Amino acid sequence: MTRAAPNPARRIREDIESRIHSGEWRPGTRIPIEQELAARYGCARATVSKALAELVAAGLVERRRKAGSFVAHPPVHSAVMTVPDLAELIAARGEAYRWEARAVVRRKNAGEADTLQIDGIHFAADEPFALESRTIELAEVPAAAEANFAVEAPGTWLLAHIPWTSARHVVRAIAATRAEAAALATNSGAACLQLERDTWRGDRPVTHVRQLFRGDRFDLVAEFQAGTGKRDPG
Amino acid sequence: MTRAAPNPARRIREDIESRIHSGEWRPGTRIPIEQELAARYGCARATVSKALAELVAAGLVERRRKAGSFVAHPPVHSAVMTVPDLAELIAARGEAYRWEARAVVRRKNAGEADTLQIDGIHFAADEPFALESRTIELAEVPAAAEANFAVEAPGTWLLAHIPWTSARHVVRAIAATRAEAAALATNSGAACLQLERDTWRGDRPVTHVRQLFRGDRFDLVAEFQAGTGKRDPG
DNA sequence: CTTCATATTATGTCTAGACATAATGGCCCA
DNA sequence: TGGGCCATTATGTCTAGACATAATATGAAG
């Protein structure tokens, strides 16, 4: 058997990538068929296929049976948003972080499982940074009943204790109510960024949060990196 | 050669996925070694490896040489945000879409390449939906000089003509200025969602946009889907 | 008792060949 | 001319085996 070159798949991927990035192969361009690529790079078709599969995962390429592989049209409208853990975010800024709980209430729901309702404020350098209002489903996270949310912010606690989740975030600009404005040390009607997050484990709800930030103190960043193929789970 | 079951890789992936989702295998848990999984599922090791590779791509699993494969810790703080093409978004709502350009100016920059400055308004059902202010680098997109941005929104045009990009979005809540409020048919100081996007081709800037939405008419959604492995570029 | 070399182990990658599947494009028939 | 069937073709998936690589564990030497 012919011995393999060190990294054919990688070479193929990077070659195609650079052709796409350079504009030589524009969106919609048909990529040579796998057989031909295999011949050109001197490797097995499975290797070409793997390289193409990675490019598909990166969003650079689309493949259709019989039709062939094509340079994908740029999905400019999707990007990875980093939703901060507030304790981390503020610590990273070098400011003192503090969490102050205003209310921790266990709600008994007739027939259904109980929920925990937690309201509080995140402080950065002793100034109010975000209002938080959270509901935790005790059926999914029974251990939450024992946690002391007067001391630790529930988001931080949950991150460390929940097995796995999927989540949906909704970002919206709203005007602060009088009460919210007071809590955030701003004026009534001020523009605020509201982040709502629903979290599930499988298909069962785990927690719902609403976080409210002063518009002049916080913004969200989302990045779209075409085809780097980077996986950096940190 | 033993014939393969219809979809072993998929079966393996879904099985492991469900164990992770159910909490049976918690974050950090070691997944059985590939040999054992291959034996258990009655398939080749390469197939197990492929299934695991997909789970890694989905962020559910981490693999380390010699050490083994492990259930990853949930990266709850990242989610995929879908940034809409406004023409599409509004059409999808079943409302009439209209773009109105207010100014299209070519700026000559001494020594450097020219830029195109475009300001306009997106309308949904004849009501102002978003203000847009955009700069296009003509050095990167010379064809833009010929486009008629009085008729077609530049975002839509660019989507169809730019080879490939990476992008950075910043989302912020701001109060509308008097002029912005007037253009958006709301009142001065109203909470608005501002989306700024810088787009590059390779490392060279292509375009910068600032879009302003009325807070009560628009929100952004970001999803974090653990391990569905869904690729839906459509 | 520590340190370094080495064997072991589990993942990483590749090959050559086989069969599956779906979409296209042309052919045949009405 | 129009519509439906079918062969072709390119991707999709899998197998069994081989070698590469990195990290750990072990054992030997100082």
Short mmCIF file of C-alpha atoms (C1' of nucleotides) in Angstrom, two decimals:
data_model
loop_
_atom_site.label_atom_id
_atom_site.label_comp_id
_atom_site.label_asym_id
_atom_site.label_seq_id
_atom_site.Cartn_x
_atom_site.Cartn_y
_atom_site.Cartn_z
CA MET A 1 0.00 0.00 0.00
CA THR A 2 1.24 3.47 -0.84
CA ARG A 3 2.21 5.35 2.26
CA ALA A 4 0.19 8.47 2.99
CA ALA A 5 1.61 11.98 2.92
CA PRO A 6 1.68 13.56 6.38
CA ASN A 7 -1.55 15.49 6.19
CA PRO A 8 -3.37 15.20 2.89
CA ALA A 9 -6.80 16.01 4.26
CA ARG A 10 -5.53 19.17 5.86
CA ARG A 11 -3.68 20.16 2.73
CA ILE A 12 -6.75 19.68 0.59
CA ARG A 13 -8.92 21.60 3.00
CA GLU A 14 -6.55 24.52 3.22
CA ASP A 15 -6.02 24.62 -0.49
CA ILE A 16 -9.73 24.78 -1.22
CA GLU A 17 -10.20 27.24 1.61
CA SER A 18 -7.64 29.62 0.21
CA ARG A 19 -9.09 29.40 -3.26
CA ILE A 20 -12.46 30.36 -1.82
CA HIS A 21 -11.08 33.16 0.33
CA SER A 22 -9.04 34.58 -2.51
CA GLY A 23 -12.13 34.76 -4.64
CA GLU A 24 -10.71 32.39 -7.25
CA TRP A 25 -13.64 30.07 -6.59
CA ARG A 26 -16.65 32.27 -6.06
CA PRO A 27 -19.89 31.21 -4.35
CA GLY A 28 -21.74 28.77 -6.52
CA THR A 29 -18.58 27.58 -8.26
CA ARG A 30 -18.51 23.87 -8.78
CA ILE A 31 -15.63 22.13 -7.05
CA PRO A 32 -14.00 19.30 -9.03
CA ILE A 33 -15.46 15.89 -8.31
CA GLU A 34 -13.98 13.81 -5.55
CA GLN A 35 -12.35 11.35 -7.93
CA GLU A 36 -10.49 14.12 -9.65
CA LEU A 37 -9.39 15.75 -6.43
CA ALA A 38 -8.22 12.38 -5.17
CA ALA A 39 -6.13 11.97 -8.31
CA ARG A 40 -4.83 15.53 -8.15
CA TYR A 41 -3.73 15.28 -4.53
CA GLY A 42 -2.67 11.68 -4.82
CA CYS A 43 -4.84 10.27 -2.08
CA ALA A 44 -7.90 8.12 -1.55
CA ARG A 45 -11.35 9.41 -2.28
CA ALA A 46 -12.34 8.94 1.37
CA THR A 47 -9.69 11.46 2.31
CA VAL A 48 -11.05 14.02 -0.12
CA SER A 49 -14.51 13.29 1.18
CA LYS A 50 -13.39 13.90 4.73
CA ALA A 51 -11.79 17.21 3.79
CA LEU A 52 -14.97 18.29 2.03
CA ALA A 53 -17.07 17.19 5.00
CA GLU A 54 -15.02 19.48 7.21
CA LEU A 55 -15.53 22.35 4.81
CA VAL A 56 -19.25 21.69 4.91
CA ALA A 57 -19.15 21.77 8.70
CA ALA A 58 -17.32 25.08 8.47
CA GLY A 59 -20.02 26.37 6.16
CA LEU A 60 -17.72 26.97 3.22
CA VAL A 61 -19.01 24.26 0.95
CA GLU A 62 -22.30 22.65 0.01
CA ARG A 63 -22.60 19.17 -1.41
CA ARG A 64 -25.42 17.66 -3.38
CA ARG A 65 -25.64 14.11 -4.54
CA LYS A 66 -24.99 13.62 -8.16
CA ALA A 67 -24.77 17.37 -8.64
CA GLY A 68 -21.38 17.76 -6.96
CA SER A 69 -19.76 20.04 -4.39
CA PHE A 70 -20.10 23.80 -4.60
CA VAL A 71 -18.70 26.84 -2.89
CA ALA A 72 -21.39 27.91 -0.45
CA HIS A 73 -22.94 31.34 -0.45
CA PRO A 74 -21.77 33.27 2.58
CA PRO A 75 -24.18 32.89 5.47
CA VAL A 76 -23.30 36.37 6.65
CA HIS A 77 -26.35 36.45 8.78
CA SER A 78 -25.24 33.96 11.39
CA ALA A 79 -22.64 34.62 14.00
CA VAL A 80 -21.55 33.23 17.31
CA MET A 81 -22.62 35.41 20.16
CA THR A 82 -20.82 35.15 23.44
CA VAL A 83 -23.21 35.47 26.32
CA PRO A 84 -21.20 36.43 29.35
CA ASP A 85 -21.29 34.91 32.76
CA LEU A 86 -21.52 38.19 34.62
CA ALA A 87 -19.23 37.21 37.46
CA GLU A 88 -16.53 36.29 34.94
CA LEU A 89 -17.13 39.30 32.73
CA ILE A 90 -16.79 41.78 35.54
CA ALA A 91 -13.81 40.03 37.07
CA ALA A 92 -12.14 40.12 33.66
CA ARG A 93 -12.59 43.88 33.61
CA GLY A 94 -10.70 44.04 36.87
CA GLU A 95 -13.69 45.35 38.77
CA ALA A 96 -15.05 43.98 41.99
CA TYR A 97 -18.03 41.73 41.44
CA ARG A 98 -20.87 41.44 43.88
CA TRP A 99 -24.23 39.73 43.76
CA GLU A 100 -27.09 40.93 45.89
CA ALA A 101 -30.24 38.89 46.13
CA ARG A 102 -33.45 40.78 46.63
CA ALA A 103 -35.82 37.87 46.87
CA VAL A 104 -35.61 34.10 46.81
CA VAL A 105 -39.05 32.56 46.77
CA ARG A 106 -40.16 28.99 46.36
CA ARG A 107 -43.38 28.84 44.41
CA LYS A 108 -45.68 25.90 44.90
CA ASN A 109 -47.51 25.13 41.70
CA ALA A 110 -50.67 23.10 42.14
CA GLY A 111 -50.04 19.59 40.84
CA GLU A 112 -46.92 20.61 39.02
CA ALA A 113 -43.35 20.81 40.21
CA ASP A 114 -42.19 23.70 42.33
CA THR A 115 -40.10 26.52 41.00
CA LEU A 116 -37.60 28.80 42.58
CA GLN A 117 -37.90 32.47 41.86
CA ILE A 118 -34.79 34.56 42.36
CA ASP A 119 -34.39 38.29 41.90
CA GLY A 120 -31.20 40.19 42.39
CA ILE A 121 -28.63 42.64 41.16
CA HIS A 122 -25.14 42.18 39.80
CA PHE A 123 -22.73 44.91 40.86
CA ALA A 124 -19.50 45.93 39.18
CA ALA A 125 -17.22 48.09 41.29
CA ASP A 126 -20.13 48.69 43.65
CA GLU A 127 -22.27 50.15 40.90
CA PRO A 128 -25.36 48.28 39.76
CA PHE A 129 -24.57 46.50 36.52
CA ALA A 130 -27.51 44.25 35.75
CA LEU A 131 -30.88 43.30 37.13
CA GLU A 132 -31.66 39.64 37.10
CA SER A 133 -34.92 37.81 37.49
CA ARG A 134 -34.79 34.05 37.29
CA THR A 135 -37.00 31.02 37.56
CA ILE A 136 -35.54 27.59 38.20
CA GLU A 137 -37.53 24.41 37.71
CA LEU A 138 -36.87 22.37 40.80
CA ALA A 139 -38.05 19.20 39.10
CA GLU A 140 -35.05 19.40 36.77
CA VAL A 141 -32.60 20.87 39.25
CA PRO A 142 -33.60 19.63 42.69
CA ALA A 143 -30.18 20.50 44.10
CA ALA A 144 -31.01 24.16 43.57
CA ALA A 145 -33.25 24.01 46.62
CA GLU A 146 -30.16 23.58 48.80
CA ALA A 147 -28.03 26.27 47.16
CA ASN A 148 -27.59 29.60 48.86
CA PHE A 149 -28.51 32.13 46.22
CA ALA A 150 -28.19 34.96 48.66
CA VAL A 151 -24.46 34.52 48.30
CA GLU A 152 -23.82 33.01 44.90
CA ALA A 153 -25.46 34.21 41.71
CA PRO A 154 -27.72 31.51 40.35
CA GLY A 155 -26.20 31.67 36.87
CA THR A 156 -22.77 30.84 38.20
CA TRP A 157 -24.15 28.06 40.34
CA LEU A 158 -26.13 26.55 37.49
CA LEU A 159 -23.16 26.60 35.13
CA ALA A 160 -21.33 24.35 37.52
CA HIS A 161 -24.21 22.00 38.27
CA ILE A 162 -26.35 21.49 35.19
CA PRO A 163 -25.38 18.53 33.00
CA TRP A 164 -26.19 19.82 29.55
CA THR A 165 -28.51 22.27 27.99
CA SER A 166 -29.76 23.97 24.94
CA ALA A 167 -30.78 27.57 25.16
CA ARG A 168 -32.62 30.32 23.37
CA HIS A 169 -31.74 33.95 23.85
CA VAL A 170 -33.81 36.94 22.92
CA VAL A 171 -32.13 40.33 22.88
CA ARG A 172 -34.24 43.45 22.93
CA ALA A 173 -33.95 47.15 23.60
CA ILE A 174 -36.48 48.41 26.10
CA ALA A 175 -37.04 51.51 28.14
CA ALA A 176 -36.39 51.14 31.86
CA THR A 177 -39.44 51.34 34.08
CA ARG A 178 -39.27 53.62 37.05
CA ALA A 179 -38.36 50.77 39.39
CA GLU A 180 -35.78 49.31 37.04
CA ALA A 181 -34.22 52.69 36.50
CA ALA A 182 -33.93 53.21 40.23
CA ALA A 183 -32.27 49.83 40.70
CA LEU A 184 -29.83 50.51 37.87
CA ALA A 185 -29.08 54.04 39.03
CA THR A 186 -30.28 55.61 35.82
CA ASN A 187 -33.31 57.58 34.81
CA SER A 188 -36.74 56.30 34.00
CA GLY A 189 -37.16 55.49 30.33
CA ALA A 190 -33.42 55.01 29.72
CA ALA A 191 -32.56 52.60 26.92
CA CYS A 192 -31.65 49.19 28.33
CA LEU A 193 -30.56 45.95 26.77
CA GLN A 194 -32.74 43.09 27.88
CA LEU A 195 -31.44 39.57 27.53
CA GLU A 196 -33.90 36.77 28.04
CA ARG A 197 -32.70 33.23 28.12
CA ASP A 198 -34.69 30.01 28.23
CA THR A 199 -32.69 26.94 28.99
CA TRP A 200 -33.71 23.35 28.44
CA ARG A 201 -32.31 19.99 29.26
CA GLY A 202 -33.45 17.82 26.40
CA ASP A 203 -36.97 19.13 25.94
CA ARG A 204 -37.75 20.01 29.53
CA PRO A 205 -37.33 23.58 30.75
CA VAL A 206 -34.64 24.15 33.32
CA THR A 207 -34.50 27.85 33.90
CA HIS A 208 -35.60 31.19 32.56
CA VAL A 209 -33.65 34.40 33.12
CA ARG A 210 -34.26 37.98 32.29
CA GLN A 211 -31.25 40.24 32.61
CA LEU A 212 -31.46 43.97 32.19
CA PHE A 213 -28.42 46.10 31.42
CA ARG A 214 -28.01 49.82 31.10
CA GLY A 215 -27.59 50.50 27.42
CA ASP A 216 -24.65 52.80 28.05
CA ARG A 217 -22.73 50.22 30.04
CA PHE A 218 -23.06 47.01 28.12
CA ASP A 219 -23.10 45.59 24.63
CA LEU A 220 -23.12 42.18 23.08
CA VAL A 221 -20.61 41.01 20.52
CA ALA A 222 -21.08 38.30 17.94
CA GLU A 223 -18.42 37.03 15.58
CA PHE A 224 -18.65 35.20 12.34
CA GLN A 225 -15.47 33.49 11.23
CA ALA A 226 -15.81 31.94 7.83
CA GLY A 227 -14.22 28.60 7.53
CA THR A 228 -11.54 28.79 10.13
CA GLY A 229 -12.89 25.51 11.34
CA LYS A 230 -11.64 26.52 14.74
CA ARG A 231 -13.17 24.75 17.66
CA ASP A 232 -12.21 26.50 20.82
CA PRO A 233 -14.40 25.26 23.62
CA GLY A 234 -12.06 27.01 26.04
CA MET B 1 -17.01 -8.52 4.38
CA THR B 2 -19.81 -8.06 6.88
CA ARG B 3 -22.49 -5.81 5.51
CA ALA B 4 -23.04 -2.57 7.41
CA ALA B 5 -26.20 -1.72 9.31
CA PRO B 6 -28.08 1.16 7.72
CA ASN B 7 -26.70 3.98 9.84
CA PRO B 8 -24.33 2.88 12.56
CA ALA B 9 -22.55 6.22 12.89
CA ARG B 10 -25.82 8.02 13.36
CA ARG B 11 -27.05 5.44 15.83
CA ILE B 12 -23.89 5.73 17.89
CA ARG B 13 -24.01 9.50 17.82
CA GLU B 14 -27.62 9.66 18.88
CA ASP B 15 -27.15 7.07 21.58
CA ILE B 16 -24.26 8.95 23.12
CA GLU B 17 -26.11 12.22 22.68
CA SER B 18 -29.12 10.96 24.55
CA ARG B 19 -26.99 9.61 27.38
CA ILE B 20 -25.42 13.03 27.71
CA HIS B 21 -28.70 14.89 27.52
CA SER B 22 -30.35 12.60 30.01
CA GLY B 23 -27.61 13.25 32.49
CA GLU B 24 -26.57 9.61 32.61
CA TRP B 25 -23.13 10.68 31.40
CA ARG B 26 -22.35 13.97 33.10
CA PRO B 27 -19.75 16.50 31.97
CA GLY B 28 -16.29 15.08 32.49
CA THR B 29 -17.48 11.48 32.29
CA ARG B 30 -15.17 9.26 30.35
CA ILE B 31 -16.73 7.69 27.29
CA PRO B 32 -15.77 4.04 26.62
CA ILE B 33 -12.80 3.66 24.32
CA GLU B 34 -13.36 3.39 20.61
CA GLN B 35 -12.50 -0.31 20.47
CA GLU B 36 -15.16 -1.09 23.03
CA LEU B 37 -17.78 1.06 21.35
CA ALA B 38 -16.95 -0.59 18.03
CA ALA B 39 -17.49 -3.99 19.61
CA ARG B 40 -20.67 -2.89 21.38
CA TYR B 41 -22.26 -1.45 18.25
CA GLY B 42 -20.81 -4.09 15.97
CA CYS B 43 -19.03 -1.79 13.58
CA ALA B 44 -15.54 -0.71 12.60
CA ARG B 45 -13.51 1.58 14.80
CA ALA B 46 -13.39 4.20 12.04
CA THR B 47 -17.15 4.47 12.24
CA VAL B 48 -17.05 5.07 15.98
CA SER B 49 -14.32 7.60 15.41
CA LYS B 50 -16.43 9.42 12.87
CA ALA B 51 -19.39 9.53 15.21
CA LEU B 52 -17.20 10.93 17.97
CA ALA B 53 -15.70 13.47 15.61
CA GLU B 54 -19.19 14.74 14.87
CA LEU B 55 -19.94 15.00 18.56
CA VAL B 56 -16.74 16.99 18.98
CA ALA B 57 -17.83 19.32 16.17
CA ALA B 58 -21.15 19.70 17.93
CA GLY B 59 -19.30 20.60 21.13
CA LEU B 60 -20.69 17.71 23.15
CA VAL B 61 -17.49 15.74 23.47
CA GLU B 62 -13.78 16.36 23.97
CA ARG B 63 -11.11 13.92 22.96
CA ARG B 64 -7.56 13.66 24.14
CA ARG B 65 -4.97 11.26 22.85
CA LYS B 66 -4.26 8.37 25.06
CA ALA B 67 -6.54 9.83 27.73
CA GLY B 68 -9.78 9.04 25.92
CA SER B 69 -13.03 10.80 25.05
CA PHE B 70 -14.99 12.77 27.59
CA VAL B 71 -18.33 14.50 27.88
CA ALA B 72 -17.63 18.21 27.41
CA HIS B 73 -18.73 20.89 29.83
CA PRO B 74 -21.64 22.89 28.48
CA PRO B 75 -20.54 26.16 26.89
CA VAL B 76 -23.79 27.85 27.77
CA HIS B 77 -22.32 31.22 27.09
CA SER B 78 -22.12 30.89 23.34
CA ALA B 79 -25.02 30.80 20.94
CA VAL B 80 -25.61 31.23 17.27
CA MET B 81 -27.26 34.51 16.47
CA THR B 82 -29.12 34.87 13.22
CA VAL B 83 -28.62 38.32 11.78
CA PRO B 84 -31.41 38.89 9.33
CA ASP B 85 -31.23 40.19 5.83
CA LEU B 86 -33.95 42.77 6.26
CA ALA B 87 -35.52 42.25 2.85
CA GLU B 88 -35.89 38.56 3.60
CA LEU B 89 -37.02 39.05 7.16
CA ILE B 90 -39.80 41.42 6.21
CA ALA B 91 -40.88 39.36 3.25
CA ALA B 92 -41.05 36.32 5.52
CA ARG B 93 -43.45 38.23 7.75
CA GLY B 94 -45.68 38.71 4.77
CA GLU B 95 -45.24 42.47 4.80
CA ALA B 96 -44.30 44.59 1.85
CA TYR B 97 -40.64 45.50 1.86
CA ARG B 98 -39.28 48.73 0.54
CA TRP B 99 -35.85 50.36 0.62
CA GLU B 100 -35.46 54.08 0.37
CA ALA B 101 -32.05 55.60 -0.10
CA ARG B 102 -31.48 58.99 1.43
CA ALA B 103 -27.93 59.57 0.30
CA VAL B 104 -25.36 57.76 -1.77
CA VAL B 105 -22.03 59.54 -1.65
CA ARG B 106 -18.65 58.59 -2.97
CA ARG B 107 -15.93 59.75 -0.62
CA LYS B 108 -12.46 60.37 -1.97
CA ASN B 109 -9.88 59.57 0.63
CA ALA B 110 -6.51 61.17 0.04
CA GLY B 111 -4.07 58.51 -1.08
CA GLU B 112 -6.32 55.71 0.07
CA ALA B 113 -9.07 53.95 -1.76
CA ASP B 114 -12.45 55.55 -2.13
CA THR B 115 -15.44 54.53 -0.13
CA LEU B 116 -19.12 54.59 -0.82
CA GLN B 117 -21.36 56.01 1.86
CA ILE B 118 -25.00 54.94 1.76
CA ASP B 119 -27.79 56.02 4.06
CA GLY B 120 -31.33 54.83 3.83
CA ILE B 121 -34.40 53.36 5.44
CA HIS B 122 -35.92 49.92 5.33
CA PHE B 123 -39.72 49.93 5.33
CA ALA B 124 -42.05 47.13 6.33
CA ALA B 125 -45.64 47.56 5.23
CA ASP B 126 -44.86 51.19 4.47
CA GLU B 127 -43.78 51.88 8.03
CA PRO B 128 -40.15 52.67 8.74
CA PHE B 129 -38.48 49.56 10.11
CA ALA B 130 -34.78 50.29 10.30
CA LEU B 131 -32.32 53.05 9.62
CA GLU B 132 -29.17 52.02 7.86
CA SER B 133 -25.89 53.79 7.43
CA ARG B 134 -23.22 51.94 5.50
CA THR B 135 -19.71 52.37 4.21
CA ILE B 136 -18.39 50.19 1.41
CA GLU B 137 -14.69 49.98 0.58
CA LEU B 138 -14.52 50.33 -3.16
CA ALA B 139 -11.04 48.85 -3.26
CA GLU B 140 -12.48 45.53 -2.12
CA VAL B 141 -15.79 45.78 -3.93
CA PRO B 142 -15.21 47.85 -7.06
CA ALA B 143 -18.41 46.57 -8.61
CA ALA B 144 -20.33 48.43 -5.95
CA ALA B 145 -19.62 51.66 -7.83
CA GLU B 146 -21.90 50.46 -10.62
CA ALA B 147 -24.74 49.19 -8.42
CA ASN B 148 -27.87 51.22 -8.07
CA PHE B 149 -28.36 51.52 -4.34
CA ALA B 150 -31.26 53.84 -4.80
CA VAL B 151 -33.25 50.78 -5.78
CA GLU B 152 -31.64 47.81 -4.09
CA ALA B 153 -30.56 47.77 -0.46
CA PRO B 154 -26.79 47.46 -0.25
CA GLY B 155 -26.95 44.54 2.17
CA THR B 156 -28.93 42.47 -0.29
CA TRP B 157 -26.63 43.46 -3.13
CA LEU B 158 -23.51 42.65 -1.17
CA LEU B 159 -24.85 39.25 -0.13
CA ALA B 160 -25.12 38.33 -3.78
CA HIS B 161 -21.77 39.75 -4.87
CA ILE B 162 -19.18 39.41 -2.13
CA PRO B 163 -17.08 36.24 -2.26
CA TRP B 164 -16.53 35.59 1.40
CA THR B 165 -16.31 37.38 4.68
CA SER B 166 -15.80 37.26 8.35
CA ALA B 167 -17.81 39.63 10.42
CA ARG B 168 -18.08 41.17 13.84
CA HIS B 169 -21.37 42.38 15.23
CA VAL B 170 -21.94 44.67 18.17
CA VAL B 171 -25.43 44.91 19.60
CA ARG B 172 -26.34 47.80 21.84
CA ALA B 173 -29.37 49.54 23.26
CA ILE B 174 -29.37 53.27 22.66
CA ALA B 175 -31.80 56.13 22.89
CA ALA B 176 -32.96 57.54 19.58
CA THR B 177 -31.78 61.03 18.76
CA ARG B 178 -34.34 63.51 17.60
CA ALA B 179 -33.52 62.90 13.93
CA GLU B 180 -33.47 59.13 14.29
CA ALA B 181 -36.75 59.16 16.16
CA ALA B 182 -38.34 61.21 13.41
CA ALA B 183 -37.11 58.82 10.73
CA LEU B 184 -38.37 55.82 12.67
CA ALA B 185 -41.70 57.42 13.49
CA THR B 186 -41.19 57.22 17.20
CA ASN B 187 -40.39 59.68 19.91
CA SER B 188 -37.06 61.16 20.79
CA GLY B 189 -35.18 59.13 23.36
CA ALA B 190 -37.05 55.91 22.56
CA ALA B 191 -35.11 52.72 23.23
CA CYS B 192 -33.62 51.37 20.01
CA LEU B 193 -31.57 48.34 19.16
CA GLN B 194 -28.41 49.27 17.33
CA LEU B 195 -26.62 46.63 15.32
CA GLU B 196 -23.18 47.47 14.04
CA ARG B 197 -21.43 45.09 11.71
CA ASP B 198 -17.90 45.17 10.35
CA THR B 199 -17.22 42.80 7.51
CA TRP B 200 -13.86 41.66 6.21
CA ARG B 201 -12.61 39.67 3.29
CA GLY B 202 -9.55 37.97 4.62
CA ASP B 203 -8.09 40.76 6.72
CA ARG B 204 -9.19 43.68 4.59
CA PRO B 205 -12.30 45.60 5.54
CA VAL B 206 -15.18 45.39 3.09
CA THR B 207 -18.07 47.21 4.66
CA HIS B 208 -19.36 48.70 7.84
CA VAL B 209 -23.05 49.02 8.67
CA ARG B 210 -25.00 50.54 11.45
CA GLN B 211 -28.63 49.55 11.61
CA LEU B 212 -31.06 51.07 14.05
CA PHE B 213 -34.33 49.40 15.00
CA ARG B 214 -37.17 50.52 17.16
CA GLY B 215 -36.93 48.50 20.34
CA ASP B 216 -40.63 47.73 20.28
CA ARG B 217 -40.57 46.35 16.77
CA PHE B 218 -37.52 44.16 16.62
CA ASP B 219 -35.52 41.69 18.65
CA LEU B 220 -32.62 39.42 18.01
CA VAL B 221 -32.71 35.72 18.70
CA ALA B 222 -29.74 33.50 19.39
CA GLU B 223 -29.92 29.77 19.82
CA PHE B 224 -27.61 27.33 21.41
CA GLN B 225 -28.45 23.86 20.27
CA ALA B 226 -26.39 21.27 22.00
CA GLY B 227 -25.34 18.53 19.71
CA THR B 228 -28.12 18.46 17.22
CA GLY B 229 -25.40 18.50 14.63
CA LYS B 230 -27.91 20.16 12.35
CA ARG B 231 -26.50 21.99 9.41
CA ASP B 232 -29.19 23.98 7.77
CA PRO B 233 -27.61 26.46 5.42
CA GLY B 234 -30.88 26.70 3.49
"C1'" DC C 1 13.41 9.36 46.10
"C1'" DT C 2 13.60 11.59 42.04
"C1'" DT C 3 14.29 11.71 37.14
"C1'" DC C 4 14.54 10.12 32.69
"C1'" DA C 5 13.85 6.74 29.09
"C1'" DT C 6 10.65 3.49 27.28
"C1'" DA C 7 6.53 0.68 26.53
"C1'" DT C 8 1.80 0.99 26.29
"C1'" DT C 9 -2.42 2.75 24.97
"C1'" DA C 10 -6.01 5.45 22.86
"C1'" DT C 11 -6.89 8.62 19.53
"C1'" DG C 12 -5.72 10.51 14.64
"C1'" DT C 13 -5.33 9.70 10.00
"C1'" DC C 14 -5.16 7.22 5.81
"C1'" DT C 15 -6.06 3.51 2.13
"C1'" DA C 16 -8.57 0.66 -1.21
"C1'" DG C 17 -12.59 -1.17 -2.16
"C1'" DA C 18 -17.61 -1.93 -1.69
"C1'" DC C 19 -22.31 -0.83 -1.60
"C1'" DA C 20 -26.18 2.79 -0.82
"C1'" DT C 21 -28.74 6.69 -2.37
"C1'" DA C 22 -30.48 10.44 -4.70
"C1'" DA C 23 -30.78 13.59 -8.36
"C1'" DT C 24 -30.11 14.61 -13.05
"C1'" DG C 25 -30.68 14.26 -17.80
"C1'" DG C 26 -31.89 11.77 -21.55
"C1'" DC C 27 -34.80 8.33 -23.63
"C1'" DC C 28 -39.05 6.37 -24.71
"C1'" DC C 29 -43.75 6.41 -25.09
"C1'" DA C 30 -48.15 8.54 -25.31
"C1'" DT D 1 -44.80 18.22 -27.22
"C1'" DG D 2 -45.23 16.58 -22.60
"C1'" DG D 3 -44.62 13.41 -18.94
"C1'" DG D 4 -42.81 9.64 -16.61
"C1'" DC D 5 -39.23 6.03 -16.27
"C1'" DC D 6 -34.43 4.68 -15.83
"C1'" DA D 7 -29.49 4.59 -16.37
"C1'" DT D 8 -25.80 7.26 -14.99
"C1'" DT D 9 -23.13 9.65 -11.90
"C1'" DA D 10 -21.41 11.88 -7.82
"C1'" DT D 11 -21.82 11.93 -3.18
"C1'" DG D 12 -22.68 9.21 1.37
"C1'" DT D 13 -21.36 5.68 4.26
"C1'" DC D 14 -19.00 1.76 5.81
"C1'" DT D 15 -15.19 -1.88 6.50
"C1'" DA D 16 -10.76 -3.89 7.83
"C1'" DG D 17 -6.37 -3.02 8.39
"C1'" DA D 18 -2.19 -0.12 8.79
"C1'" DC D 19 0.73 3.32 10.53
"C1'" DA D 20 1.33 7.97 13.15
"C1'" DT D 21 1.32 10.54 17.33
"C1'" DA D 22 0.89 12.00 21.85
"C1'" DA D 23 0.30 11.32 26.56
"C1'" DT D 24 0.40 8.38 30.35
"C1'" DA D 25 2.29 4.80 33.19
"C1'" DT D 26 6.02 2.02 34.33
"C1'" DG D 27 10.38 0.70 35.42
"C1'" DA D 28 15.31 1.48 35.54
"C1'" DA D 29 19.11 4.29 36.73
"C1'" DG D 30 21.21 7.77 39.32
#
